[in-house]
Short mmCIF file of C-alpha atoms and ligand atoms in Angstrom, two decimals:
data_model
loop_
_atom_site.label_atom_id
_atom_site.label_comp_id
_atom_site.label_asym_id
_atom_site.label_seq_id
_atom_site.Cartn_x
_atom_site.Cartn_y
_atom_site.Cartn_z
CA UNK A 170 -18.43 -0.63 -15.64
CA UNK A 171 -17.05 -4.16 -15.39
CA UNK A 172 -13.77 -4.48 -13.45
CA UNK A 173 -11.12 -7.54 -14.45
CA UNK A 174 -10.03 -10.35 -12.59
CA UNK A 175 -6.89 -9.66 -11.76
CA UNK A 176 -8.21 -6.10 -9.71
CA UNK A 177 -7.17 -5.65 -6.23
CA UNK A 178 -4.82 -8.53 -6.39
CA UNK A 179 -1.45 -8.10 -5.26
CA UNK A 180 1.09 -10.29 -7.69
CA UNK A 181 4.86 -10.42 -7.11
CA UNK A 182 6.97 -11.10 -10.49
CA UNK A 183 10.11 -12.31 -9.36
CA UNK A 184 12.69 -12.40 -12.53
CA UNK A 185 15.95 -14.12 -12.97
CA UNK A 186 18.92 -13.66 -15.22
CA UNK A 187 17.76 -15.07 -18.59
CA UNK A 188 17.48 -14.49 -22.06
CA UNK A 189 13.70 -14.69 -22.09
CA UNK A 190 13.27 -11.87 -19.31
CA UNK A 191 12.23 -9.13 -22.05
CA UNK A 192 9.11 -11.05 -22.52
CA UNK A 193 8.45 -10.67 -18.89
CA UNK A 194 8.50 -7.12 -19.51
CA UNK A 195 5.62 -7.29 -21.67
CA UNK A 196 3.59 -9.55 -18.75
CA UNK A 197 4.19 -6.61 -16.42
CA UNK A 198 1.81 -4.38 -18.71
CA UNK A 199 -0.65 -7.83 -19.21
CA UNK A 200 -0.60 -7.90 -15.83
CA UNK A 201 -1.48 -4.18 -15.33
CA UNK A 202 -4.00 -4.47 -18.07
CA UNK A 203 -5.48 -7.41 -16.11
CA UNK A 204 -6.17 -4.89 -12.68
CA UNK A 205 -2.76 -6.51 -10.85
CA UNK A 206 -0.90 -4.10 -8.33
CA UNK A 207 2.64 -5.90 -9.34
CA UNK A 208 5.42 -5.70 -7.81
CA UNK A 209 9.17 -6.83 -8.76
CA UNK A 210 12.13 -8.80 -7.36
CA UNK A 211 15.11 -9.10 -9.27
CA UNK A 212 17.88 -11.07 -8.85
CA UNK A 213 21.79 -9.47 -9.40
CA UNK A 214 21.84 -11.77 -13.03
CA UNK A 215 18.49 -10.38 -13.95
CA UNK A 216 20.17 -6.51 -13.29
CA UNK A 217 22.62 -7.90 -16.39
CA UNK A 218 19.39 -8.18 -18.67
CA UNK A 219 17.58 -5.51 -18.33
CA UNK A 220 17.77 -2.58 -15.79
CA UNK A 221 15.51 -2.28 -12.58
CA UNK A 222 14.64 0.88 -14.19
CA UNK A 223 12.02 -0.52 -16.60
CA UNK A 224 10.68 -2.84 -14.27
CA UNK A 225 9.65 0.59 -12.26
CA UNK A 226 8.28 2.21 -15.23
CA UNK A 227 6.46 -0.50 -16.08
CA UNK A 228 5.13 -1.45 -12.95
CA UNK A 229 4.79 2.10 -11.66
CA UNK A 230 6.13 0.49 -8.47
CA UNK A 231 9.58 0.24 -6.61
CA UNK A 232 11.47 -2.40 -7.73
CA UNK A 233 13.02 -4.96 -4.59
CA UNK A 234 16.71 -5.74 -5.56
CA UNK A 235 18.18 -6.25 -2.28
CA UNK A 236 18.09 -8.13 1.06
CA UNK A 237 19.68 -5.24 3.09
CA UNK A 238 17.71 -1.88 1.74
CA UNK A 239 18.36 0.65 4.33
CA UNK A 240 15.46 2.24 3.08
CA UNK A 241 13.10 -0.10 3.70
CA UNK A 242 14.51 -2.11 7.02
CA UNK A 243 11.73 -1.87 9.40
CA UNK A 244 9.47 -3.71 7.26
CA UNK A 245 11.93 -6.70 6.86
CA UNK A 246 10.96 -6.92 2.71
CA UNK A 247 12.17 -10.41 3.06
CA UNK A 248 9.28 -11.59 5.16
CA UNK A 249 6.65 -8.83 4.29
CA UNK A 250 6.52 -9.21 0.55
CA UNK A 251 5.17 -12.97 0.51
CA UNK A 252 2.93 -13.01 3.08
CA UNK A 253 1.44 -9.70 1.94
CA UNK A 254 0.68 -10.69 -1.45
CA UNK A 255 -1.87 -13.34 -3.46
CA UNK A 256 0.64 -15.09 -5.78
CA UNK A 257 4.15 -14.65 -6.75
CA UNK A 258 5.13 -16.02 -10.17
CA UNK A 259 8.93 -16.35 -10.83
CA UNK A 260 9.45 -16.01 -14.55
CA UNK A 261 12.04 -16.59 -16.31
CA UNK A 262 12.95 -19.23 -13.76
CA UNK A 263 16.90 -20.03 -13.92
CA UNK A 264 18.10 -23.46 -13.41
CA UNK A 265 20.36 -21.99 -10.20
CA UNK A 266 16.97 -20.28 -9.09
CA UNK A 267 15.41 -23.33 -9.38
CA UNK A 268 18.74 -25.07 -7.49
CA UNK A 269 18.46 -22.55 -4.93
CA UNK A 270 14.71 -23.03 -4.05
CA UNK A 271 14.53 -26.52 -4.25
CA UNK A 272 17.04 -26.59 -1.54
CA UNK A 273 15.86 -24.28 0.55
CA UNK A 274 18.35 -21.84 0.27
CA UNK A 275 17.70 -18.09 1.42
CA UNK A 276 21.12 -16.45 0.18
CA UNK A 277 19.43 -13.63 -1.39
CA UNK A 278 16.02 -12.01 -1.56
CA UNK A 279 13.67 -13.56 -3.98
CA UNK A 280 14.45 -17.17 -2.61
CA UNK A 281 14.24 -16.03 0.55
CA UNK A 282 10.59 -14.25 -0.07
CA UNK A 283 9.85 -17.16 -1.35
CA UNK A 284 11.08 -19.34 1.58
CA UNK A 285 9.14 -17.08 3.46
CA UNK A 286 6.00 -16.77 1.17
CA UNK A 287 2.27 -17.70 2.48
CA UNK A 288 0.83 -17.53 -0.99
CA UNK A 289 0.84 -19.74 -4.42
CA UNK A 290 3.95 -19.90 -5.84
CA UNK A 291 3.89 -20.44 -9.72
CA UNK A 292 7.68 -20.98 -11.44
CA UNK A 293 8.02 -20.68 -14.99
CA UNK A 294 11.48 -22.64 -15.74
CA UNK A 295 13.44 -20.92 -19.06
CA UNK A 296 16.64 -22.55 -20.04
CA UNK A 297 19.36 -24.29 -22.49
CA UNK A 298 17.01 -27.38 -23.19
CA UNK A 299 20.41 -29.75 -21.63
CA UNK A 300 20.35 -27.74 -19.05
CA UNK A 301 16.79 -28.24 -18.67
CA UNK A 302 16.41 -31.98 -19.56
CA UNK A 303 19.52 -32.22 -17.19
CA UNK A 304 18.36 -35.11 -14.05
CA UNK A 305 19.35 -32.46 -11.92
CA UNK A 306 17.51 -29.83 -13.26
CA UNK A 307 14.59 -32.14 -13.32
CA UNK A 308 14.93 -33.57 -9.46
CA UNK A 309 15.21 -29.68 -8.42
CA UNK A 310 11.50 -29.51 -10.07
CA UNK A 311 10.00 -32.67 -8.90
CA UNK A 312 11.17 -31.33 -5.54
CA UNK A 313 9.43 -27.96 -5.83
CA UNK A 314 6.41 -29.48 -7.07
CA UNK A 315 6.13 -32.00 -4.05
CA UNK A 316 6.78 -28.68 -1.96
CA UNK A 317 3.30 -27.50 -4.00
CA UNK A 318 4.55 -25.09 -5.76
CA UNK A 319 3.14 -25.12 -9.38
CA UNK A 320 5.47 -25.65 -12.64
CA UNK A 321 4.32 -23.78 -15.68
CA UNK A 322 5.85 -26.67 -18.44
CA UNK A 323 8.21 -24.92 -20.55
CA UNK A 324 7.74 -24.67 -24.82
CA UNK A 325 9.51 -26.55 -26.74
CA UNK A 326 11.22 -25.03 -30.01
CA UNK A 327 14.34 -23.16 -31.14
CA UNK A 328 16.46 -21.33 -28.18
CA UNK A 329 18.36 -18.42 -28.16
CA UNK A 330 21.89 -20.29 -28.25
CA UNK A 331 20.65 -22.45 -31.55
CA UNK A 332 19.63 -25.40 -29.66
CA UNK A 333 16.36 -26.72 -29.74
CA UNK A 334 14.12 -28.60 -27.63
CA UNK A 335 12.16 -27.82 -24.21
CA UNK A 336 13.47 -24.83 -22.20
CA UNK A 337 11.29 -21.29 -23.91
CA UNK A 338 9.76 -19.01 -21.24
CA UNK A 339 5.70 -20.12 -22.41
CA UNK A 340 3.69 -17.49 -24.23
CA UNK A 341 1.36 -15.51 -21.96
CA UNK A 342 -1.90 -16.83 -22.26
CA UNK A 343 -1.10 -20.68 -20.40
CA UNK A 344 0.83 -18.70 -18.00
CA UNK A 345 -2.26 -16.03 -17.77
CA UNK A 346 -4.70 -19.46 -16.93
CA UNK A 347 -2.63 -20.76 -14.43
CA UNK A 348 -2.44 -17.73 -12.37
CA UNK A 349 -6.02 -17.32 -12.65
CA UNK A 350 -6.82 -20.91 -11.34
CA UNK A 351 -4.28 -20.51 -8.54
CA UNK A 352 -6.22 -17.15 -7.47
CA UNK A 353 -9.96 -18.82 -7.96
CA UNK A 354 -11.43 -20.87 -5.63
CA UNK A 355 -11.06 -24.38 -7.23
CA UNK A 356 -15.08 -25.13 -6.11
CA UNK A 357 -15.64 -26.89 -9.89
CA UNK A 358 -13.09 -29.70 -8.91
CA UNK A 359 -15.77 -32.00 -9.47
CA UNK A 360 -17.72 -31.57 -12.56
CA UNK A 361 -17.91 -32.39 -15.58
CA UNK A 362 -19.35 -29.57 -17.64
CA UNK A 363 -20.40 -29.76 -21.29
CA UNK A 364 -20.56 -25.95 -22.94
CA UNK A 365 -22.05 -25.18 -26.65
CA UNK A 366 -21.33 -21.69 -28.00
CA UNK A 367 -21.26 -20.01 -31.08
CA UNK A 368 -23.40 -20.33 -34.63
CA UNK A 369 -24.36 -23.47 -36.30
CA UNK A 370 -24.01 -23.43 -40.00
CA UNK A 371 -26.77 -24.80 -41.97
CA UNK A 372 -25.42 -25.47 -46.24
CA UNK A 373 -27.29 -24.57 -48.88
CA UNK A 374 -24.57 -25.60 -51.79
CA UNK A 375 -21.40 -25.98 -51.64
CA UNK A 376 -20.63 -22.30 -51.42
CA UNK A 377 -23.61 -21.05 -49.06
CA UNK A 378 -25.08 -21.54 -45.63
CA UNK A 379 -27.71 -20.44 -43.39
CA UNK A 380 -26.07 -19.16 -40.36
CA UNK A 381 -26.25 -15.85 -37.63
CA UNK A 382 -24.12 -13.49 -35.78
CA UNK A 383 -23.15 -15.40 -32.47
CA UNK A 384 -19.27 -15.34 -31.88
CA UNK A 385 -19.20 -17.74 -29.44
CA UNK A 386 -17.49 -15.70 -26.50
CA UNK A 387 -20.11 -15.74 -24.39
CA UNK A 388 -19.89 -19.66 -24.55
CA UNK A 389 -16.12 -19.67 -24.39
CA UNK A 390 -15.92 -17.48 -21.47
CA UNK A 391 -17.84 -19.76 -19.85
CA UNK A 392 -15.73 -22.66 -20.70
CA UNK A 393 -13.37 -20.93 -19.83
CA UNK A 394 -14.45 -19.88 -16.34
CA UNK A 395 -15.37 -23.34 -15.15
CA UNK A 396 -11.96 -24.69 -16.31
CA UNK A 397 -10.03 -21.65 -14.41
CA UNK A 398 -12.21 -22.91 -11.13
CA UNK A 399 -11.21 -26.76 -11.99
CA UNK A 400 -13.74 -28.31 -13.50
CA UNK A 401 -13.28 -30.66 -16.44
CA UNK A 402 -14.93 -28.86 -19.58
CA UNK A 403 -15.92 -30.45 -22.87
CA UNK A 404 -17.19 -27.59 -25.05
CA UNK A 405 -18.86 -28.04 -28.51
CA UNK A 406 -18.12 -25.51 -30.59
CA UNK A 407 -20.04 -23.95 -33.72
CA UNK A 408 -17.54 -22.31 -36.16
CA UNK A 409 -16.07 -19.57 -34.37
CA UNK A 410 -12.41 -17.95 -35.01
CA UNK A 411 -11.93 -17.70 -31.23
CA UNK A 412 -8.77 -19.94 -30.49
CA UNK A 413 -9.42 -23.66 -28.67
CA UNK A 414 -8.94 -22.43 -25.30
CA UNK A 415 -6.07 -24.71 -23.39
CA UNK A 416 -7.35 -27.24 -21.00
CA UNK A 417 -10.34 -27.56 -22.40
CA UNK A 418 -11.60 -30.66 -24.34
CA UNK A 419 -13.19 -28.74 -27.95
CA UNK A 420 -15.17 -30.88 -30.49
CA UNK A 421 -15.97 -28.32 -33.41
CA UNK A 422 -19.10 -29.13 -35.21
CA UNK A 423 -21.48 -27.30 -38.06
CA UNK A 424 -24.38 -28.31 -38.33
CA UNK A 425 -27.71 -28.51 -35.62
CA UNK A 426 -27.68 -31.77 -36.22
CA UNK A 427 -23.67 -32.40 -35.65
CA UNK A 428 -24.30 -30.34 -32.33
CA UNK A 429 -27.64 -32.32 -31.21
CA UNK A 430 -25.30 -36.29 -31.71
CA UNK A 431 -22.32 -34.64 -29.97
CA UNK A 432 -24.35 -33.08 -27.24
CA UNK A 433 -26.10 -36.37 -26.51
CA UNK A 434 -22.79 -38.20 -26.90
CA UNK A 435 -21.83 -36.41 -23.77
CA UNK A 436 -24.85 -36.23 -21.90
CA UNK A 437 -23.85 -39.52 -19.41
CA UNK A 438 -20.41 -37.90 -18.51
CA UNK A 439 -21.61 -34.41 -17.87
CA UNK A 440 -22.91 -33.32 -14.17
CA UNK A 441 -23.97 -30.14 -15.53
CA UNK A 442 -24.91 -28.97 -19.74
CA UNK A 443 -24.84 -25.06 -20.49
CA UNK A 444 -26.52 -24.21 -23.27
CA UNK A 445 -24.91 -20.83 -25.05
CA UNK A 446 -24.87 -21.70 -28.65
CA UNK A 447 -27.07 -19.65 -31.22
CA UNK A 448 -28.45 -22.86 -32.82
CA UNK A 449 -30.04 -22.33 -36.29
CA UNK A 450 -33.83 -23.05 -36.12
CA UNK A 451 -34.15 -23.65 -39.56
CA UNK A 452 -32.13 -25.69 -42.11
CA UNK A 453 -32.38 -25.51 -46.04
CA UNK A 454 -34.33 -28.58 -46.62
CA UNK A 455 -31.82 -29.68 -49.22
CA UNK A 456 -28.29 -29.16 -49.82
CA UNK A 457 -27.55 -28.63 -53.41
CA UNK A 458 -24.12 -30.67 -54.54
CA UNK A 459 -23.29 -28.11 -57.12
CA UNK A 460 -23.54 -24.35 -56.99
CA UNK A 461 -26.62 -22.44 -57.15
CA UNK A 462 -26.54 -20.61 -60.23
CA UNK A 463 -28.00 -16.81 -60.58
CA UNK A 464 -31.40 -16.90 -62.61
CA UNK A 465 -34.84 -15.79 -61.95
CA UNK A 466 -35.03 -12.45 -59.94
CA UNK A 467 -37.13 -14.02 -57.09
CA UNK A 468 -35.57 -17.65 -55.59
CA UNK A 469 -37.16 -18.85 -52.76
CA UNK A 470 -35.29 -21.54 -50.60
CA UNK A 471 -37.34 -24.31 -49.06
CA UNK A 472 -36.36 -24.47 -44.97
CA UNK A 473 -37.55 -27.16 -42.49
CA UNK A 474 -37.09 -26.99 -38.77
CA UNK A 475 -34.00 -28.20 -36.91
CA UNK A 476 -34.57 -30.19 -33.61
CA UNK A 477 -34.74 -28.25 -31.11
CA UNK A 478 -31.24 -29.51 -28.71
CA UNK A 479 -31.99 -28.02 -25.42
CA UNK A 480 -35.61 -29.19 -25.50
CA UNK A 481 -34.83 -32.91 -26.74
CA UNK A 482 -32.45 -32.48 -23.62
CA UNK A 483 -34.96 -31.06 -20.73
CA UNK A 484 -37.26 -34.37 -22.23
CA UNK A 485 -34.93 -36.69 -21.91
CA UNK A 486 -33.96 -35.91 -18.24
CA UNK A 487 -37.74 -35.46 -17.70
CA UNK A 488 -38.38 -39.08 -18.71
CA UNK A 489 -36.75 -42.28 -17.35
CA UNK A 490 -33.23 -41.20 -17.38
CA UNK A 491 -31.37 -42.37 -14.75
CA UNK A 492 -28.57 -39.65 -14.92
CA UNK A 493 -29.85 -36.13 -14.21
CA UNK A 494 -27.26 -32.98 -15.01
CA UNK A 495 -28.19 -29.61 -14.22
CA UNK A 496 -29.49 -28.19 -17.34
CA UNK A 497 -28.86 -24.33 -18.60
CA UNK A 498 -30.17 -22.66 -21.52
CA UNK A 499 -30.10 -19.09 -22.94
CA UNK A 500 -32.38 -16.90 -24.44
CA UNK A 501 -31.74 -13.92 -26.76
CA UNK A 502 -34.46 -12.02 -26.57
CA UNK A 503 -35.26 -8.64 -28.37
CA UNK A 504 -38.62 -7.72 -26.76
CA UNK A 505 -40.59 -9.32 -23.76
CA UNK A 506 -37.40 -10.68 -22.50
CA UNK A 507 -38.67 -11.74 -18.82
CA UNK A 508 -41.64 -13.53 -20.37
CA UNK A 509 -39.76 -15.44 -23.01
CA UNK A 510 -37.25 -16.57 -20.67
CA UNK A 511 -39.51 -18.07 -18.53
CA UNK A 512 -41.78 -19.74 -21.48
CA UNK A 513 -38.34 -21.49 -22.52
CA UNK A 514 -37.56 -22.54 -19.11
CA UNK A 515 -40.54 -24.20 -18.60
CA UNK A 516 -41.03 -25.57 -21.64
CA UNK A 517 -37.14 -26.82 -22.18
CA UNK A 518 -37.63 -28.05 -18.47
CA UNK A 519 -34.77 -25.99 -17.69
CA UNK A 520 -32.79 -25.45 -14.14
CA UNK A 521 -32.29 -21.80 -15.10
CA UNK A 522 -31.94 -19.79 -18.15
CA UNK A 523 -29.59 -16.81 -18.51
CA UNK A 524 -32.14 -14.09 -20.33
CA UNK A 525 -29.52 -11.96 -23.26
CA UNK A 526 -30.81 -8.71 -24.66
CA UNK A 527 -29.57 -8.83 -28.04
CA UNK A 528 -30.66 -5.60 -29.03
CA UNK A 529 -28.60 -3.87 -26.00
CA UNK A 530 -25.29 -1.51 -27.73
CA UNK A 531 -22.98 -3.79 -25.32
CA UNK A 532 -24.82 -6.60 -24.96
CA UNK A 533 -25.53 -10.04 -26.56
CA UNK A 534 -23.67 -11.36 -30.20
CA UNK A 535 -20.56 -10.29 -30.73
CA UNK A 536 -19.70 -7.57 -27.87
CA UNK A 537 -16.83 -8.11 -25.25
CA UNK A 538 -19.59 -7.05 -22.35
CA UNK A 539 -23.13 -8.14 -21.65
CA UNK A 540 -25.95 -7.66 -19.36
CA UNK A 541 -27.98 -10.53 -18.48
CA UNK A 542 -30.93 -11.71 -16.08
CA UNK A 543 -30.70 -15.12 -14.87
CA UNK A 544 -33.67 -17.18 -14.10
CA UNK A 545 -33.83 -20.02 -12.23
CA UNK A 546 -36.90 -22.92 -11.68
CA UNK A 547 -37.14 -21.85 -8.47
CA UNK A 548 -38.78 -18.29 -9.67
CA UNK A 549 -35.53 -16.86 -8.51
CA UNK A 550 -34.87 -13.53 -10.18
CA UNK A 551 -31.24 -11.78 -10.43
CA UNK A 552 -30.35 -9.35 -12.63
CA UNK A 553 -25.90 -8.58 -13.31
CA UNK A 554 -25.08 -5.32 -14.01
CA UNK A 555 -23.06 -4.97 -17.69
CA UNK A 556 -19.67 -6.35 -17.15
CA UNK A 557 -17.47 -8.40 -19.20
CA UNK A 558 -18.24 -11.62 -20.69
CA UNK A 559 -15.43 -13.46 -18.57
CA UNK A 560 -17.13 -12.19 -15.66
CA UNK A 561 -20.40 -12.37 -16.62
CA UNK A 562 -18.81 -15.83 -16.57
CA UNK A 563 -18.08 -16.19 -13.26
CA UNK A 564 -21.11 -14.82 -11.46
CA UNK A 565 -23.13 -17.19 -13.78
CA UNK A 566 -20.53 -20.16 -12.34
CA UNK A 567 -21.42 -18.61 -8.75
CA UNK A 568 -25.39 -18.79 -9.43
CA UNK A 569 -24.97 -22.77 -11.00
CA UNK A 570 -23.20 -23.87 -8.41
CA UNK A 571 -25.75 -22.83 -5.63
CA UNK A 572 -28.39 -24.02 -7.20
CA UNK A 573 -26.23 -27.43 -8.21
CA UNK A 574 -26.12 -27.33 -4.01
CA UNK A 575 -29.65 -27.19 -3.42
CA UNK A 576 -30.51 -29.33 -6.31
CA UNK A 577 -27.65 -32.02 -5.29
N1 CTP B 255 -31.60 -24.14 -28.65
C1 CTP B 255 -31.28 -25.44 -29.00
N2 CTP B 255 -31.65 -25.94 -30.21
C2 CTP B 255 -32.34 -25.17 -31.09
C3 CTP B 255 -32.67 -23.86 -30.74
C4 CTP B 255 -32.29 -23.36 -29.51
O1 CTP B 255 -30.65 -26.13 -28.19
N3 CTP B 255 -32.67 -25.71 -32.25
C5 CTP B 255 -31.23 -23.65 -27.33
C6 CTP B 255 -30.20 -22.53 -27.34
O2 CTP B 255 -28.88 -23.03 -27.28
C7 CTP B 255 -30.58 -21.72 -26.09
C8 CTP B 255 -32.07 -21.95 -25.94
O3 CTP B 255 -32.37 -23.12 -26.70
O4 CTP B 255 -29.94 -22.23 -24.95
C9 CTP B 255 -32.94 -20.81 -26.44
O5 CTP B 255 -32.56 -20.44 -27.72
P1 CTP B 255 -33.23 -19.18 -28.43
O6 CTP B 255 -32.61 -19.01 -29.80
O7 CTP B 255 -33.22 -18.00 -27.50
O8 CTP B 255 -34.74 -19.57 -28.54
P2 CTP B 255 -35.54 -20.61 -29.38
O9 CTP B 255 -35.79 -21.78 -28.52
O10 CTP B 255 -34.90 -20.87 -30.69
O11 CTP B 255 -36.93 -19.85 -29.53
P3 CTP B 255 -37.32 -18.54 -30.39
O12 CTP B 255 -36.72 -18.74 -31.75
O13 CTP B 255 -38.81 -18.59 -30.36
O14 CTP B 255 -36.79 -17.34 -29.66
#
């Protein structure tokens, strides 16, 4: 079955004495959850939070405290850790870590893994918000970022000591992006990608709607995906209670119709438009304004067709439009799925269509895997093995962007 994204990667955590270290307990599991083989530096202040002992539970690894370990001196841990490993992410970040980087200083051993360090470096400052806002504090950063190391921005809020302002260790999930796009090859630095995902919702009073069972993750994986490997991502969103993934520009909309003006409102700006949303085919053909009350035993509701998005889409690029994005549809299909992909593609005038079985146990609406076939104008054929929606994601991503090669 599907593997995660973080497997075979080798992460160093490197913690510092702060109050907001015990969440960086809980990013060791994330981490572990994730596929990461972590492993831990900790400075002497951190050893006054929290022992090394539950960093080795909780990694499962040896935890690197010191400089001098007899134990380990022919591998020099000082130089071997950082240029051994695909990412180290100091978290909490101390203002005198911070200090000590930004000037180069190697006077014990996670700045000087760090000094030494081959890989992305990702620093998560947590402080006193003076202490952050401090012009010291803040040259020390601007520093390390013209060095290219990347800054996670703090949160803002109430702090430990009472004060508030900037200075909280982030929550995991902005943290969780960043490493990501720091691991993923950045080959979406240039586009512009619109997404759709999820249901539309068609009303029928002011209590009832026509709707179906799409969750949207496929389509928010997606988004997701191409933002992780930089590209700029506008995704139009059917109600869904997935959260508006960071980074990502979301325009939430009901209705087909709401989806077909917002679509076409980005249509210019976009290089390439992925089609995952579950559009309703059908619309009540009115919308009562007060509620539908119960009465006869058989009621029979009056539906006329929705335009279809995808295909108004395929005919505009066909015609005389001077901007041409790659377009990419889906198809949930229960039965003759090969065949019904490749009608749609035709007839949508499609670059390639990613063919869902929606009758599959871990496939299509709602499940955290699928298994899908992707189809491309060329007559191209690949079938993906069931793996998880985020990296169903990614090989999808892979697939667009060769044929966005060929295609120009
Ligand atoms: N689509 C769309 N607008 C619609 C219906 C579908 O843009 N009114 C898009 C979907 O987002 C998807 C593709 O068309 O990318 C295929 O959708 P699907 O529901 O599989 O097929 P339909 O075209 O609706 O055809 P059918 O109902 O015959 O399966």
């Amino acid at each position: 079955m599907s593997q995660s994204l973080l497997s075979n990667k080798k992460i160093i955590l490197g913690v510092t004495g702060s109050i907001a270290l015990y969440k960086a307990c809980e990013w060791v599991r994330n981490f572990q959850k994730n596929g990461a083989d972590l492993q831990v530096i900790m400075t002497t202040s951190a050893q006054e939070f929290v022992s090394p002992l539950s960093f080795a539970a909780l990694s499962g690894n040896k935890v690197f405290l010191d400089m001098f370990d007899p134990e380990e001196a022919e591998s020099i841990p000082h130089i071997q850790l950082g240029q051994t490993c695909d990412l180290m992410l100091i978290a909490p970040a101390t203002a005198q870590t911070i200090a000590r980087l930004a000037h180069g200083l190697a006077d014990d051993l996670l700045s000087t893994v760090v000094l030494a360090a081959t890989c992305p470096v990702l620093i998560c400052p947590a402080m006193n918000s003076k202490m952050y806002l401090n012009p010291a504090t803040q040259a020390n950063l601007q520093k390390l970022r013209n060095y290219g190391y990347t800054i996670i921005e703090p949160d803002s809020g109430e702090m430990a000591c009472g004060d508030t302002g900037p200075g909280r260790l982030p929550e995991w999930e902005p943290v969780y992006e960043n490493v990501l796009s720091a691991l993923l090859p950045q080959d979406y630095a240039d586009q512009q990608i619109v997404v759709t995902a999820g249901p539309t919702q068609e009303p029928l009073d002011p209590v009832r709607f026509l709707s179906n069972r799409s969750s949207g993750k496929m389509g928010y994986a997606i988004a997701k995906a191409a933002r992780r490997r930089g590209a700029k991502v506008t995704l139009i969103s059917g109600p869904s209670s997935l959260p508006s993934p960071a980074g990502i520009t979301v325009k939430k909309v009901k209705t087909a119709q709401e989806m077909y003006d917002e679509t076409f409102l980005h249509y210019e700006q976009a290089s390439i438009i992925i089609k995952a949303a579950a559009v309703s085919d059908y619309r009540p053909e009115e919308c009562q304004a007060e509620k539908i009350k119960k009465g006869a035993d058989k009621e029979e509701i009056s539906l006329v067709a929705n335009q279809d998005i995808l295909k108004a889409l395929g005919a505009h690029k066909a015609s005389k439009s001077p901007h041409q994005p790659l377009l990419i549809g889906f198809a949930a299909e229960s039965s003759r799925h090969f065949e019904e992909g490749q009608r749609k593609l035709q007839e949508k005038n499609l670059d390639m269509i990613v063919i869902n079985d929606i009758k599959g146990k871990k496939t299509g609406f709602e499940s955290d895997t699928n298994k899908v076939t992707l189809l491309d104008s060329n007559g191209a054929k690949e079938e993906l093995p069931l793996l998880s929606k985020d990296e169903t994601a990614m090989r999808i991503l892979d697939k667009i962007l060769s044929l966005k090669q060929t295609v120009g």
